XYZ file of N, CA and C in Angstrom:
246
model
N 96.295 116.611 90.948
C 96.071 115.196 91.147
C 95.142 114.961 92.350
N 95.321 115.760 93.403
C 94.473 115.570 94.585
C 93.000 115.834 94.266
N 92.740 116.818 93.422
C 91.350 117.114 93.078
C 90.742 115.997 92.234
N 91.544 115.377 91.389
C 91.062 114.227 90.596
C 90.739 113.066 91.522
N 91.627 112.808 92.473
C 91.366 111.730 93.440
C 90.122 112.027 94.282
N 89.944 113.276 94.637
C 88.753 113.663 95.395
C 87.489 113.373 94.594
N 87.508 113.736 93.327
C 86.348 113.481 92.468
C 86.087 111.985 92.323
N 87.142 111.195 92.194
C 86.971 109.739 92.093
C 86.350 109.157 93.364
N 86.806 109.628 94.518
C 86.244 109.130 95.776
C 84.780 109.539 95.931
N 84.446 110.741 95.464
C 83.035 111.151 95.495
C 82.190 110.264 94.591
N 82.729 109.943 93.422
C 82.029 109.040 92.507
C 81.828 107.674 93.157
N 82.862 107.170 93.813
C 82.757 105.879 94.501
C 81.720 105.951 95.614
N 81.687 107.052 96.343
C 80.704 107.218 97.413
C 79.287 107.205 96.841
N 79.077 107.914 95.753
C 77.747 107.917 95.121
C 77.371 106.532 94.607
N 78.337 105.840 94.044
C 78.089 104.475 93.586
C 77.693 103.578 94.767
N 78.386 103.726 95.887
C 78.068 102.916 97.062
C 76.700 103.277 97.640
N 76.309 104.538 97.545
C 74.960 104.926 97.965
C 73.939 104.238 97.068
N 74.189 104.271 95.766
C 73.288 103.638 94.797
C 73.190 102.129 95.030
N 74.314 101.507 95.402
C 74.341 100.059 95.641
C 73.880 99.698 97.060
N 73.512 100.708 97.850
C 73.004 100.528 99.219
C 74.006 99.808 100.116
N 75.236 100.274 100.057
C 76.288 99.721 100.910
C 76.184 100.314 102.311
N 77.020 99.833 103.176
C 77.046 100.262 104.570
C 77.358 101.750 104.684
N 76.748 102.382 105.675
C 77.013 103.785 105.940
C 78.458 104.041 106.318
N 79.090 103.060 106.943
C 80.496 103.196 107.314
C 81.359 103.288 106.062
N 81.068 102.455 105.079
C 81.827 102.464 103.829
C 81.625 103.789 103.105
N 80.397 104.247 103.039
C 80.090 105.507 102.366
C 80.756 106.668 103.111
N 80.718 106.640 104.419
C 81.369 107.672 105.215
C 82.867 107.706 104.981
N 83.485 106.533 104.877
C 84.916 106.466 104.604
C 85.215 107.070 103.233
N 84.363 106.759 102.243
C 84.546 107.315 100.899
C 84.450 108.835 100.909
N 83.467 109.357 101.607
C 83.291 110.810 101.681
C 84.471 111.440 102.429
N 84.906 110.813 103.495
C 86.059 111.322 104.235
C 87.293 111.377 103.346
N 87.520 110.335 102.566
C 88.670 110.317 101.659
C 88.548 111.432 100.621
N 87.342 111.659 100.107
C 87.135 112.731 99.127
C 87.434 114.092 99.744
N 86.960 114.311 100.951
C 87.212 115.585 101.633
C 88.698 115.738 101.928
N 89.333 114.661 102.367
C 90.758 114.713 102.673
C 91.573 115.068 101.429
N 91.268 114.440 100.297
C 91.999 114.749 99.070
C 91.735 116.176 98.613
N 90.504 116.660 98.777
C 90.213 118.055 98.423
C 91.015 119.011 99.299
N 91.092 118.720 100.589
C 91.884 119.552 101.500
C 93.372 119.502 101.159
N 93.851 118.328 100.766
C 95.243 118.221 100.349
C 95.502 119.052 99.090
N 94.558 119.047 98.170
C 94.693 119.857 96.966
C 94.748 121.342 97.278
N 93.866 121.784 98.162
C 93.859 123.197 98.563
C 95.155 123.548 99.281
N 95.588 122.672 100.176
C 96.830 122.912 100.918
C 98.024 122.981 99.968
N 98.056 122.081 99.000
C 99.155 122.101 98.041
C 99.148 123.395 97.229
N 97.980 123.847 96.836
C 97.870 125.101 96.083
C 98.406 126.274 96.897
N 98.024 126.336 98.160
C 98.467 127.433 99.025
C 99.965 127.318 99.313
N 100.427 126.104 99.619
C 101.834 125.912 99.982
C 102.774 126.093 98.795
N 102.297 125.853 97.595
C 103.171 125.999 96.421
C 103.616 127.443 96.230
N 102.876 128.377 96.794
C 103.218 129.792 96.680
C 104.233 130.238 97.730
N 104.551 129.344 98.683
C 105.427 129.730 99.795
C 106.840 129.174 99.668
N 107.170 128.583 98.532
C 108.530 128.097 98.292
C 108.916 126.929 99.181
N 110.156 126.963 99.673
C 110.693 125.858 100.482
C 109.899 125.660 101.774
N 109.514 126.735 102.418
C 108.720 126.629 103.646
C 107.399 125.917 103.365
N 106.786 126.204 102.222
C 105.542 125.545 101.831
C 105.727 124.061 101.587
N 106.879 123.683 101.004
C 107.151 122.255 100.777
C 107.270 121.509 102.099
N 107.899 122.142 103.068
C 108.031 121.517 104.385
C 106.669 121.351 105.045
N 105.842 122.365 104.952
C 104.493 122.288 105.516
C 103.705 121.186 104.820
N 103.841 121.102 103.494
C 103.104 120.100 102.726
C 103.523 118.690 103.124
N 104.812 118.474 103.376
C 105.262 117.144 103.820
C 104.610 116.750 105.145
N 104.524 117.697 106.065
C 103.902 117.417 107.363
C 102.422 117.093 107.179
N 101.734 117.879 106.346
C 100.307 117.659 106.101
C 100.084 116.304 105.429
N 100.915 115.954 104.452
C 100.776 114.670 103.776
C 101.017 113.506 104.729
N 102.005 113.637 105.583
C 102.288 112.591 106.568
C 101.107 112.426 107.523
N 100.556 113.536 107.980
C 99.395 113.475 108.874
C 98.199 112.832 108.167
N 98.020 113.120 106.891
C 96.905 112.539 106.136
C 97.063 111.027 106.008
N 98.284 110.566 105.742
C 98.524 109.126 105.627
C 98.248 108.439 106.959
N 98.695 109.043 108.043
C 98.458 108.464 109.368
C 96.962 108.434 109.675
N 96.245 109.513 109.367
C 94.803 109.563 109.600
C 94.078 108.462 108.844
N 94.373 108.310 107.565
C 93.713 107.278 106.759
C 94.064 105.884 107.279
N 95.323 105.666 107.656
C 95.725 104.349 108.177
C 94.992 104.025 109.470
N 94.866 104.989 110.361
C 94.159 104.766 111.625
C 92.679 104.479 111.361
N 92.074 105.256 110.477
C 90.660 105.031 110.166
C 90.438 103.670 109.517
N 91.345 103.276 108.639
C 91.231 101.966 108.015
C 91.368 100.861 109.057
N 92.289 101.029 109.980
C 92.454 100.050 111.052
C 91.194 99.956 111.902
N 90.597 101.094 112.225
C 89.356 101.108 113.006
C 88.233 100.404 112.241
N 88.134 100.669 110.947
C 87.098 100.011 110.142
C 87.293 98.509 110.085
N 88.538 98.071 109.910
C 88.807 96.631 109.858
C 88.490 95.988 111.197
N 88.924 96.604 112.283
C 88.648 96.033 113.611
C 87.143 96.023 113.899
N 86.439 97.049 113.462
C 84.980 97.093 113.644
C 84.316 95.981 112.856
N 84.771 95.776 111.628
C 84.200 94.730 110.791
C 84.481 93.346 111.385
N 85.663 93.130 111.926
C 85.998 91.849 112.527
C 85.208 91.610 113.804
N 84.933 92.681 114.525
C 84.186 92.560 115.769
C 82.720 92.165 115.515
N 82.170 92.658 114.420
C 80.780 92.352 114.086
C 80.742 91.012 113.434
């Protein structure tokens, strides 16, 4: 599922490039695509480690949610400031 989401975000990024959207928006799209790809790789590796891998995956997923939330907050505050 993470790899599918990564591909969708890449498609959205390319669409935004084609539509000549802001570099910040395109950067966020690319970041989300990379993040989902990394989550997919992490899940693949952690699935081989049993219970310990599940615990690691929960920590990684939590960190990813926090990262995206912080970046979204920064983007919103930047947009409001401009």
